[in-house]
Amino acid sequence: MTRARGFTLIEVLAALVVLAIALGAVLSGMARYADTAHHLRMRTLAMWVAQNQLGVVLSQPQWPEEGKRDDTAEMGGFEWEWETTVQATQDERLRRIDIVVSDAEGDNRYAQLSTFMRNPGGAR
């Protein structure tokens, strides 16, 4: 009687365990990649919102008033909350402008821009 050649049940089960572990690692890596890609997309869109707001402030012919202003904007199919803060500086010819952009719920801050603006009308 000749013995049949092939894999034993133990060998097949061991191979399946190794395959399951490898697939679990691959799926975990893919999920992490998708999460990172989504976060980067959100940060990019939020930065565009911040840059748009900064452009609005800097293009005004008048000196921006000190204080806070906030509103919402739509970008990339998402609703964003932005807040612009204008502060005086030690140099009376400059104002500091900070813009913070968060998701619509305000839970996650995705972008922040800061710059200084010179008085367009000269010294005050």
mmCIF file of N, CA and C in Angstrom:
data_model
loop_
_atom_site.group_PDB
_atom_site.id
_atom_site.type_symbol
_atom_site.label_atom_id
_atom_site.label_comp_id
_atom_site.label_asym_id
_atom_site.label_seq_id
_atom_site.Cartn_x
_atom_site.Cartn_y
_atom_site.Cartn_z
ATOM 1 N N MET A 1 0.836 -1.165 0.000
ATOM 2 C CA MET A 1 0.000 0.000 0.000
ATOM 3 C C MET A 1 0.890 1.241 0.000
ATOM 4 N N THR A 2 0.626 2.127 -0.926
ATOM 5 C CA THR A 2 1.415 3.355 -1.001
ATOM 6 C C THR A 2 0.716 4.447 -0.207
ATOM 7 N N ARG A 3 1.529 5.231 0.338
ATOM 8 C CA ARG A 3 1.017 6.316 1.162
ATOM 9 C C ARG A 3 0.699 7.532 0.284
ATOM 10 N N ALA A 4 -0.447 8.168 0.465
ATOM 11 C CA ALA A 4 -0.834 9.351 -0.315
ATOM 12 C C ALA A 4 -0.038 10.551 0.168
ATOM 13 N N ARG A 5 0.397 11.339 -0.779
ATOM 14 C CA ARG A 5 1.163 12.532 -0.432
ATOM 15 C C ARG A 5 0.206 13.720 -0.377
ATOM 16 N N GLY A 6 0.410 14.599 0.582
ATOM 17 C CA GLY A 6 -0.441 15.772 0.741
ATOM 18 C C GLY A 6 -0.188 16.422 2.089
ATOM 19 N N PHE A 7 -1.016 17.366 2.417
ATOM 20 C CA PHE A 7 -0.869 18.088 3.676
ATOM 21 C C PHE A 7 -1.766 17.459 4.733
ATOM 22 N N THR A 8 -1.268 17.475 5.936
ATOM 23 C CA THR A 8 -2.098 16.985 7.037
ATOM 24 C C THR A 8 -3.020 18.108 7.489
ATOM 25 N N LEU A 9 -4.010 17.760 8.250
ATOM 26 C CA LEU A 9 -4.959 18.745 8.763
ATOM 27 C C LEU A 9 -4.256 19.784 9.628
ATOM 28 N N ILE A 10 -3.289 19.363 10.414
ATOM 29 C CA ILE A 10 -2.533 20.293 11.266
ATOM 30 C C ILE A 10 -1.771 21.294 10.406
ATOM 31 N N GLU A 11 -1.159 20.863 9.327
ATOM 32 C CA GLU A 11 -0.409 21.767 8.445
ATOM 33 C C GLU A 11 -1.343 22.784 7.789
ATOM 34 N N VAL A 12 -2.509 22.327 7.370
ATOM 35 C CA VAL A 12 -3.470 23.237 6.745
ATOM 36 C C VAL A 12 -3.955 24.273 7.757
ATOM 37 N N LEU A 13 -4.270 23.851 8.977
ATOM 38 C CA LEU A 13 -4.716 24.784 10.013
ATOM 39 C C LEU A 13 -3.624 25.785 10.375
ATOM 40 N N ALA A 14 -2.381 25.322 10.455
ATOM 41 C CA ALA A 14 -1.269 26.234 10.757
ATOM 42 C C ALA A 14 -1.116 27.271 9.646
ATOM 43 N N ALA A 15 -1.256 26.856 8.398
ATOM 44 C CA ALA A 15 -1.156 27.788 7.274
ATOM 45 C C ALA A 15 -2.295 28.811 7.322
ATOM 46 N N LEU A 16 -3.493 28.366 7.678
ATOM 47 C CA LEU A 16 -4.624 29.287 7.783
ATOM 48 C C LEU A 16 -4.425 30.306 8.906
ATOM 49 N N VAL A 17 -3.839 29.886 10.019
ATOM 50 C CA VAL A 17 -3.558 30.808 11.122
ATOM 51 C C VAL A 17 -2.556 31.868 10.673
ATOM 52 N N VAL A 18 -1.500 31.450 9.999
ATOM 53 C CA VAL A 18 -0.494 32.400 9.499
ATOM 54 C C VAL A 18 -1.133 33.366 8.508
ATOM 55 N N LEU A 19 -1.964 32.852 7.611
ATOM 56 C CA LEU A 19 -2.635 33.695 6.627
ATOM 57 C C LEU A 19 -3.577 34.694 7.309
ATOM 58 N N ALA A 20 -4.309 34.256 8.321
ATOM 59 C CA ALA A 20 -5.226 35.150 9.036
ATOM 60 C C ALA A 20 -4.469 36.267 9.743
ATOM 61 N N ILE A 21 -3.343 35.949 10.349
ATOM 62 C CA ILE A 21 -2.537 36.978 11.021
ATOM 63 C C ILE A 21 -2.008 37.986 10.008
ATOM 64 N N ALA A 22 -1.522 37.490 8.873
ATOM 65 C CA ALA A 22 -0.990 38.389 7.840
ATOM 66 C C ALA A 22 -2.094 39.284 7.281
ATOM 67 N N LEU A 23 -3.265 38.727 7.009
ATOM 68 C CA LEU A 23 -4.367 39.537 6.484
ATOM 69 C C LEU A 23 -4.837 40.570 7.506
ATOM 70 N N GLY A 24 -4.827 40.203 8.778
ATOM 71 C CA GLY A 24 -5.191 41.163 9.823
ATOM 72 C C GLY A 24 -4.251 42.350 9.845
ATOM 73 N N ALA A 25 -2.960 42.083 9.696
ATOM 74 C CA ALA A 25 -1.977 43.165 9.676
ATOM 75 C C ALA A 25 -2.162 44.048 8.448
ATOM 76 N N VAL A 26 -2.430 43.437 7.297
ATOM 77 C CA VAL A 26 -2.637 44.206 6.067
ATOM 78 C C VAL A 26 -3.881 45.087 6.197
ATOM 79 N N LEU A 27 -4.969 44.521 6.700
ATOM 80 C CA LEU A 27 -6.200 45.303 6.856
ATOM 81 C C LEU A 27 -6.031 46.434 7.864
ATOM 82 N N SER A 28 -5.295 46.190 8.927
ATOM 83 C CA SER A 28 -5.029 47.239 9.909
ATOM 84 C C SER A 28 -4.226 48.378 9.276
ATOM 85 N N GLY A 29 -3.233 48.031 8.479
ATOM 86 C CA GLY A 29 -2.439 49.049 7.791
ATOM 87 C C GLY A 29 -3.271 49.848 6.810
ATOM 88 N N MET A 30 -4.167 49.179 6.097
ATOM 89 C CA MET A 30 -5.024 49.881 5.143
ATOM 90 C C MET A 30 -5.982 50.830 5.859
ATOM 91 N N ALA A 31 -6.509 50.411 6.996
ATOM 92 C CA ALA A 31 -7.409 51.280 7.761
ATOM 93 C C ALA A 31 -6.662 52.501 8.276
ATOM 94 N N ARG A 32 -5.439 52.303 8.735
ATOM 95 C CA ARG A 32 -4.629 53.424 9.217
ATOM 96 C C ARG A 32 -4.327 54.392 8.071
ATOM 97 N N TYR A 33 -4.028 53.857 6.890
ATOM 98 C CA TYR A 33 -3.759 54.686 5.717
ATOM 99 C C TYR A 33 -4.998 55.511 5.356
ATOM 100 N N ALA A 34 -6.173 54.878 5.355
ATOM 101 C CA ALA A 34 -7.408 55.593 5.016
ATOM 102 C C ALA A 34 -7.685 56.702 6.027
ATOM 103 N N ASP A 35 -7.447 56.440 7.299
ATOM 104 C CA ASP A 35 -7.660 57.447 8.338
ATOM 105 C C ASP A 35 -6.701 58.621 8.156
ATOM 106 N N THR A 36 -5.447 58.320 7.857
ATOM 107 C CA THR A 36 -4.451 59.374 7.636
ATOM 108 C C THR A 36 -4.795 60.198 6.403
ATOM 109 N N ALA A 37 -5.218 59.543 5.331
ATOM 110 C CA ALA A 37 -5.584 60.258 4.108
ATOM 111 C C ALA A 37 -6.771 61.188 4.365
ATOM 112 N N HIS A 38 -7.750 60.733 5.124
ATOM 113 C CA HIS A 38 -8.911 61.575 5.445
ATOM 114 C C HIS A 38 -8.481 62.783 6.282
ATOM 115 N N HIS A 39 -7.627 62.547 7.271
ATOM 116 C CA HIS A 39 -7.165 63.644 8.123
ATOM 117 C C HIS A 39 -6.390 64.682 7.301
ATOM 118 N N LEU A 40 -5.539 64.224 6.394
ATOM 119 C CA LEU A 40 -4.784 65.159 5.552
ATOM 120 C C LEU A 40 -5.709 65.954 4.635
ATOM 121 N N ARG A 41 -6.742 65.300 4.115
ATOM 122 C CA ARG A 41 -7.702 66.006 3.268
ATOM 123 C C ARG A 41 -8.410 67.092 4.072
ATOM 124 N N MET A 42 -8.829 66.749 5.284
ATOM 125 C CA MET A 42 -9.512 67.725 6.130
ATOM 126 C C MET A 42 -8.588 68.897 6.474
ATOM 127 N N ARG A 43 -7.334 68.611 6.771
ATOM 128 C CA ARG A 43 -6.387 69.692 7.079
ATOM 129 C C ARG A 43 -6.166 70.593 5.869
ATOM 130 N N THR A 44 -6.080 69.997 4.688
ATOM 131 C CA THR A 44 -5.894 70.786 3.468
ATOM 132 C C THR A 44 -7.089 71.699 3.228
ATOM 133 N N LEU A 45 -8.290 71.149 3.324
ATOM 134 C CA LEU A 45 -9.492 71.969 3.124
ATOM 135 C C LEU A 45 -9.587 73.081 4.164
ATOM 136 N N ALA A 46 -9.281 72.758 5.413
ATOM 137 C CA ALA A 46 -9.328 73.773 6.475
ATOM 138 C C ALA A 46 -8.294 74.870 6.231
ATOM 139 N N MET A 47 -7.119 74.501 5.744
ATOM 140 C CA MET A 47 -6.095 75.507 5.449
ATOM 141 C C MET A 47 -6.562 76.418 4.321
ATOM 142 N N TRP A 48 -7.260 75.876 3.346
ATOM 143 C CA TRP A 48 -7.810 76.712 2.275
ATOM 144 C C TRP A 48 -8.835 77.698 2.830
ATOM 145 N N VAL A 49 -9.665 77.245 3.759
ATOM 146 C CA VAL A 49 -10.636 78.151 4.393
ATOM 147 C C VAL A 49 -9.890 79.269 5.122
ATOM 148 N N ALA A 50 -8.850 78.902 5.869
ATOM 149 C CA ALA A 50 -8.066 79.903 6.608
ATOM 150 C C ALA A 50 -7.397 80.888 5.652
ATOM 151 N N GLN A 51 -6.836 80.389 4.562
ATOM 152 C CA GLN A 51 -6.187 81.274 3.595
ATOM 153 C C GLN A 51 -7.197 82.201 2.931
ATOM 154 N N ASN A 52 -8.385 81.685 2.642
ATOM 155 C CA ASN A 52 -9.428 82.540 2.069
ATOM 156 C C ASN A 52 -9.796 83.665 3.032
ATOM 157 N N GLN A 53 -9.965 83.337 4.303
ATOM 158 C CA GLN A 53 -10.313 84.353 5.295
ATOM 159 C C GLN A 53 -9.192 85.372 5.453
ATOM 160 N N LEU A 54 -7.963 84.884 5.460
ATOM 161 C CA LEU A 54 -6.828 85.800 5.560
ATOM 162 C C LEU A 54 -6.798 86.734 4.358
ATOM 163 N N GLY A 55 -7.078 86.201 3.183
ATOM 164 C CA GLY A 55 -7.139 87.034 1.984
ATOM 165 C C GLY A 55 -8.201 88.111 2.083
ATOM 166 N N VAL A 56 -9.346 87.762 2.657
ATOM 167 C CA VAL A 56 -10.421 88.749 2.839
ATOM 168 C C VAL A 56 -9.956 89.865 3.766
ATOM 169 N N VAL A 57 -9.338 89.499 4.882
ATOM 170 C CA VAL A 57 -8.883 90.510 5.852
ATOM 171 C C VAL A 57 -7.800 91.392 5.238
ATOM 172 N N LEU A 58 -6.829 90.784 4.582
ATOM 173 C CA LEU A 58 -5.704 91.557 4.045
ATOM 174 C C LEU A 58 -6.089 92.411 2.844
ATOM 175 N N SER A 59 -7.157 92.054 2.151
ATOM 176 C CA SER A 59 -7.543 92.835 0.970
ATOM 177 C C SER A 59 -8.412 94.043 1.315
ATOM 178 N N GLN A 60 -8.828 94.165 2.562
ATOM 179 C CA GLN A 60 -9.649 95.305 2.960
ATOM 180 C C GLN A 60 -8.792 96.571 2.982
ATOM 181 N N PRO A 61 -9.327 97.678 2.479
ATOM 182 C CA PRO A 61 -8.537 98.907 2.475
ATOM 183 C C PRO A 61 -8.412 99.542 3.859
ATOM 184 N N GLN A 62 -9.316 99.186 4.756
ATOM 185 C CA GLN A 62 -9.260 99.787 6.090
ATOM 186 C C GLN A 62 -8.522 98.875 7.062
ATOM 187 N N TRP A 63 -8.068 99.482 8.116
ATOM 188 C CA TRP A 63 -7.352 98.828 9.203
ATOM 189 C C TRP A 63 -8.337 97.927 9.938
ATOM 190 N N PRO A 64 -8.034 96.649 10.161
ATOM 191 C CA PRO A 64 -9.003 95.777 10.839
ATOM 192 C C PRO A 64 -9.172 96.151 12.312
ATOM 193 N N GLU A 65 -10.395 96.121 12.768
ATOM 194 C CA GLU A 65 -10.684 96.424 14.170
ATOM 195 C C GLU A 65 -10.209 95.279 15.054
ATOM 196 N N GLU A 66 -9.761 95.624 16.258
ATOM 197 C CA GLU A 66 -9.360 94.596 17.216
ATOM 198 C C GLU A 66 -10.590 93.816 17.659
ATOM 199 N N GLY A 67 -10.374 92.548 17.974
ATOM 200 C CA GLY A 67 -11.463 91.718 18.475
ATOM 201 C C GLY A 67 -11.577 90.416 17.711
ATOM 202 N N LYS A 68 -12.665 89.700 18.010
ATOM 203 C CA LYS A 68 -12.898 88.397 17.396
ATOM 204 C C LYS A 68 -14.105 88.455 16.478
ATOM 205 N N ARG A 69 -14.020 87.669 15.434
ATOM 206 C CA ARG A 69 -15.124 87.534 14.491
ATOM 207 C C ARG A 69 -15.164 86.076 14.078
ATOM 208 N N ASP A 70 -16.345 85.482 14.036
ATOM 209 C CA ASP A 70 -16.427 84.094 13.600
ATOM 210 C C ASP A 70 -17.633 83.891 12.699
ATOM 211 N N ASP A 71 -17.559 82.828 11.917
ATOM 212 C CA ASP A 71 -18.621 82.510 10.973
ATOM 213 C C ASP A 71 -18.377 81.091 10.478
ATOM 214 N N THR A 72 -19.157 80.679 9.505
ATOM 215 C CA THR A 72 -18.963 79.361 8.904
ATOM 216 C C THR A 72 -18.681 79.527 7.423
ATOM 217 N N ALA A 73 -18.080 78.512 6.851
ATOM 218 C CA ALA A 73 -17.793 78.492 5.421
ATOM 219 C C ALA A 73 -17.927 77.058 4.932
ATOM 220 N N GLU A 74 -18.244 76.913 3.656
ATOM 221 C CA GLU A 74 -18.336 75.591 3.050
ATOM 222 C C GLU A 74 -17.133 75.408 2.137
ATOM 223 N N MET A 75 -16.479 74.276 2.269
ATOM 224 C CA MET A 75 -15.329 73.981 1.408
ATOM 225 C C MET A 75 -15.236 72.471 1.253
ATOM 226 N N GLY A 76 -15.201 72.016 0.019
ATOM 227 C CA GLY A 76 -15.014 70.597 -0.247
ATOM 228 C C GLY A 76 -16.147 69.722 0.246
ATOM 229 N N GLY A 77 -17.339 70.282 0.314
ATOM 230 C CA GLY A 77 -18.481 69.511 0.775
ATOM 231 C C GLY A 77 -18.604 69.428 2.287
ATOM 232 N N PHE A 78 -17.769 70.156 3.011
ATOM 233 C CA PHE A 78 -17.810 70.159 4.473
ATOM 234 C C PHE A 78 -18.117 71.566 4.967
ATOM 235 N N GLU A 79 -18.753 71.638 6.102
ATOM 236 C CA GLU A 79 -19.027 72.914 6.767
ATOM 237 C C GLU A 79 -17.907 73.162 7.774
ATOM 238 N N TRP A 80 -17.353 74.374 7.755
ATOM 239 C CA TRP A 80 -16.228 74.726 8.625
ATOM 240 C C TRP A 80 -16.590 75.930 9.468
ATOM 241 N N GLU A 81 -16.094 75.969 10.687
ATOM 242 C CA GLU A 81 -16.194 77.157 11.538
ATOM 243 C C GLU A 81 -14.834 77.837 11.544
ATOM 244 N N TRP A 82 -14.823 79.139 11.331
ATOM 245 C CA TRP A 82 -13.561 79.874 11.426
ATOM 246 C C TRP A 82 -13.725 81.011 12.419
ATOM 247 N N GLU A 83 -12.610 81.360 13.035
ATOM 248 C CA GLU A 83 -12.585 82.476 13.982
ATOM 249 C C GLU A 83 -11.350 83.315 13.684
ATOM 250 N N THR A 84 -11.571 84.594 13.463
ATOM 251 C CA THR A 84 -10.478 85.529 13.223
ATOM 252 C C THR A 84 -10.317 86.409 14.454
ATOM 253 N N THR A 85 -9.095 86.492 14.962
ATOM 254 C CA THR A 85 -8.790 87.343 16.108
ATOM 255 C C THR A 85 -7.768 88.384 15.664
ATOM 256 N N VAL A 86 -8.098 89.651 15.867
ATOM 257 C CA VAL A 86 -7.187 90.751 15.535
ATOM 258 C C VAL A 86 -6.748 91.377 16.850
ATOM 259 N N GLN A 87 -5.425 91.474 17.035
ATOM 260 C CA GLN A 87 -4.866 92.017 18.275
ATOM 261 C C GLN A 87 -3.881 93.132 17.965
ATOM 262 N N ALA A 88 -3.826 94.096 18.871
ATOM 263 C CA ALA A 88 -2.809 95.141 18.779
ATOM 264 C C ALA A 88 -1.453 94.531 19.140
ATOM 265 N N THR A 89 -0.396 95.160 18.658
ATOM 266 C CA THR A 89 0.959 94.726 18.999
ATOM 267 C C THR A 89 1.688 95.890 19.662
ATOM 268 N N GLN A 90 2.912 95.635 20.080
ATOM 269 C CA GLN A 90 3.706 96.709 20.678
ATOM 270 C C GLN A 90 4.015 97.794 19.660
ATOM 271 N N ASP A 91 4.107 97.402 18.405
ATOM 272 C CA ASP A 91 4.313 98.373 17.330
ATOM 273 C C ASP A 91 2.934 98.841 16.863
ATOM 274 N N GLU A 92 2.629 100.100 17.060
ATOM 275 C CA GLU A 92 1.289 100.604 16.744
ATOM 276 C C GLU A 92 0.963 100.555 15.255
ATOM 277 N N ARG A 93 1.967 100.312 14.417
ATOM 278 C CA ARG A 93 1.724 100.218 12.976
ATOM 279 C C ARG A 93 1.330 98.809 12.536
ATOM 280 N N LEU A 94 1.362 97.852 13.465
ATOM 281 C CA LEU A 94 1.077 96.454 13.135
ATOM 282 C C LEU A 94 -0.079 95.909 13.960
ATOM 283 N N ARG A 95 -0.804 94.982 13.365
ATOM 284 C CA ARG A 95 -1.820 94.204 14.069
ATOM 285 C C ARG A 95 -1.546 92.730 13.799
ATOM 286 N N ARG A 96 -1.736 91.925 14.831
ATOM 287 C CA ARG A 96 -1.594 90.476 14.674
ATOM 288 C C ARG A 96 -2.958 89.903 14.305
ATOM 289 N N ILE A 97 -2.964 89.025 13.313
ATOM 290 C CA ILE A 97 -4.198 88.389 12.865
ATOM 291 C C ILE A 97 -4.024 86.878 12.993
ATOM 292 N N ASP A 98 -4.908 86.247 13.763
ATOM 293 C CA ASP A 98 -4.914 84.792 13.932
ATOM 294 C C ASP A 98 -6.228 84.254 13.392
ATOM 295 N N ILE A 99 -6.142 83.196 12.606
ATOM 296 C CA ILE A 99 -7.338 82.548 12.072
ATOM 297 C C ILE A 99 -7.280 81.076 12.449
ATOM 298 N N VAL A 100 -8.344 80.595 13.068
ATOM 299 C CA VAL A 100 -8.452 79.191 13.474
ATOM 300 C C VAL A 100 -9.649 78.591 12.755
ATOM 301 N N VAL A 101 -9.460 77.408 12.174
ATOM 302 C CA VAL A 101 -10.538 76.721 11.462
ATOM 303 C C VAL A 101 -10.773 75.362 12.107
ATOM 304 N N SER A 102 -12.042 75.099 12.429
ATOM 305 C CA SER A 102 -12.450 73.830 13.044
ATOM 306 C C SER A 102 -13.569 73.217 12.218
ATOM 307 N N ASP A 103 -13.858 71.948 12.494
ATOM 308 C CA ASP A 103 -15.011 71.336 11.843
ATOM 309 C C ASP A 103 -16.287 72.000 12.366
ATOM 310 N N ALA A 104 -17.405 71.718 11.725
ATOM 311 C CA ALA A 104 -18.655 72.416 12.051
ATOM 312 C C ALA A 104 -19.083 72.211 13.499
ATOM 313 N N GLU A 105 -18.726 71.078 14.077
ATOM 314 C CA GLU A 105 -19.080 70.831 15.472
ATOM 315 C C GLU A 105 -18.123 71.537 16.425
ATOM 316 N N GLY A 106 -17.003 72.000 15.919
ATOM 317 C CA GLY A 106 -16.013 72.669 16.750
ATOM 318 C C GLY A 106 -15.167 71.715 17.571
ATOM 319 N N ASP A 107 -15.261 70.418 17.267
ATOM 320 C CA ASP A 107 -14.524 69.417 18.043
ATOM 321 C C ASP A 107 -13.048 69.347 17.669
ATOM 322 N N ASN A 108 -12.754 69.515 16.395
ATOM 323 C CA ASN A 108 -11.382 69.334 15.909
ATOM 324 C C ASN A 108 -10.877 70.601 15.244
ATOM 325 N N ARG A 109 -9.753 71.092 15.705
ATOM 326 C CA ARG A 109 -9.100 72.239 15.081
ATOM 327 C C ARG A 109 -8.170 71.681 14.002
ATOM 328 N N TYR A 110 -8.444 72.057 12.750
ATOM 329 C CA TYR A 110 -7.679 71.506 11.640
ATOM 330 C C TYR A 110 -6.634 72.462 11.084
ATOM 331 N N ALA A 111 -6.807 73.766 11.267
ATOM 332 C CA ALA A 111 -5.841 74.708 10.697
ATOM 333 C C ALA A 111 -5.772 75.962 11.554
ATOM 334 N N GLN A 112 -4.594 76.576 11.550
ATOM 335 C CA GLN A 112 -4.403 77.855 12.228
ATOM 336 C C GLN A 112 -3.370 78.646 11.444
ATOM 337 N N LEU A 113 -3.699 79.890 11.148
ATOM 338 C CA LEU A 113 -2.785 80.807 10.466
ATOM 339 C C LEU A 113 -2.606 82.048 11.325
ATOM 340 N N SER A 114 -1.401 82.566 11.334
ATOM 341 C CA SER A 114 -1.118 83.822 12.030
ATOM 342 C C SER A 114 -0.265 84.690 11.125
ATOM 343 N N THR A 115 -0.547 85.980 11.139
ATOM 344 C CA THR A 115 0.258 86.913 10.361
ATOM 345 C C THR A 115 0.154 88.292 11.010
ATOM 346 N N PHE A 116 0.905 89.215 10.470
ATOM 347 C CA PHE A 116 0.861 90.601 10.920
ATOM 348 C C PHE A 116 0.476 91.469 9.740
ATOM 349 N N MET A 117 -0.297 92.505 10.025
ATOM 350 C CA MET A 117 -0.731 93.429 8.982
ATOM 351 C C MET A 117 -0.284 94.829 9.343
ATOM 352 N N ARG A 118 0.307 95.484 8.357
ATOM 353 C CA ARG A 118 0.733 96.869 8.534
ATOM 354 C C ARG A 118 -0.455 97.774 8.256
ATOM 355 N N ASN A 119 -0.539 98.864 8.976
ATOM 356 C CA ASN A 119 -1.622 99.823 8.788
ATOM 357 C C ASN A 119 -1.556 100.365 7.366
ATOM 358 N N PRO A 120 -2.595 100.117 6.549
ATOM 359 C CA PRO A 120 -2.539 100.582 5.163
ATOM 360 C C PRO A 120 -2.577 102.101 5.043
ATOM 361 N N GLY A 121 -3.060 102.783 6.085
ATOM 362 C CA GLY A 121 -3.141 104.241 6.038
ATOM 363 C C GLY A 121 -1.948 104.925 6.673
ATOM 364 N N GLY A 122 -0.921 104.173 7.018
ATOM 365 C CA GLY A 122 0.242 104.753 7.684
ATOM 366 C C GLY A 122 0.093 104.676 9.185
ATOM 367 N N ALA A 123 0.939 105.392 9.901
ATOM 368 C CA ALA A 123 0.920 105.369 11.373
ATOM 369 C C ALA A 123 -0.371 105.980 11.874
ATOM 370 N N ARG A 124 -0.831 105.472 12.972
ATOM 371 C CA ARG A 124 -2.079 105.937 13.561
ATOM 372 C C ARG A 124 -1.895 107.060 14.511
#
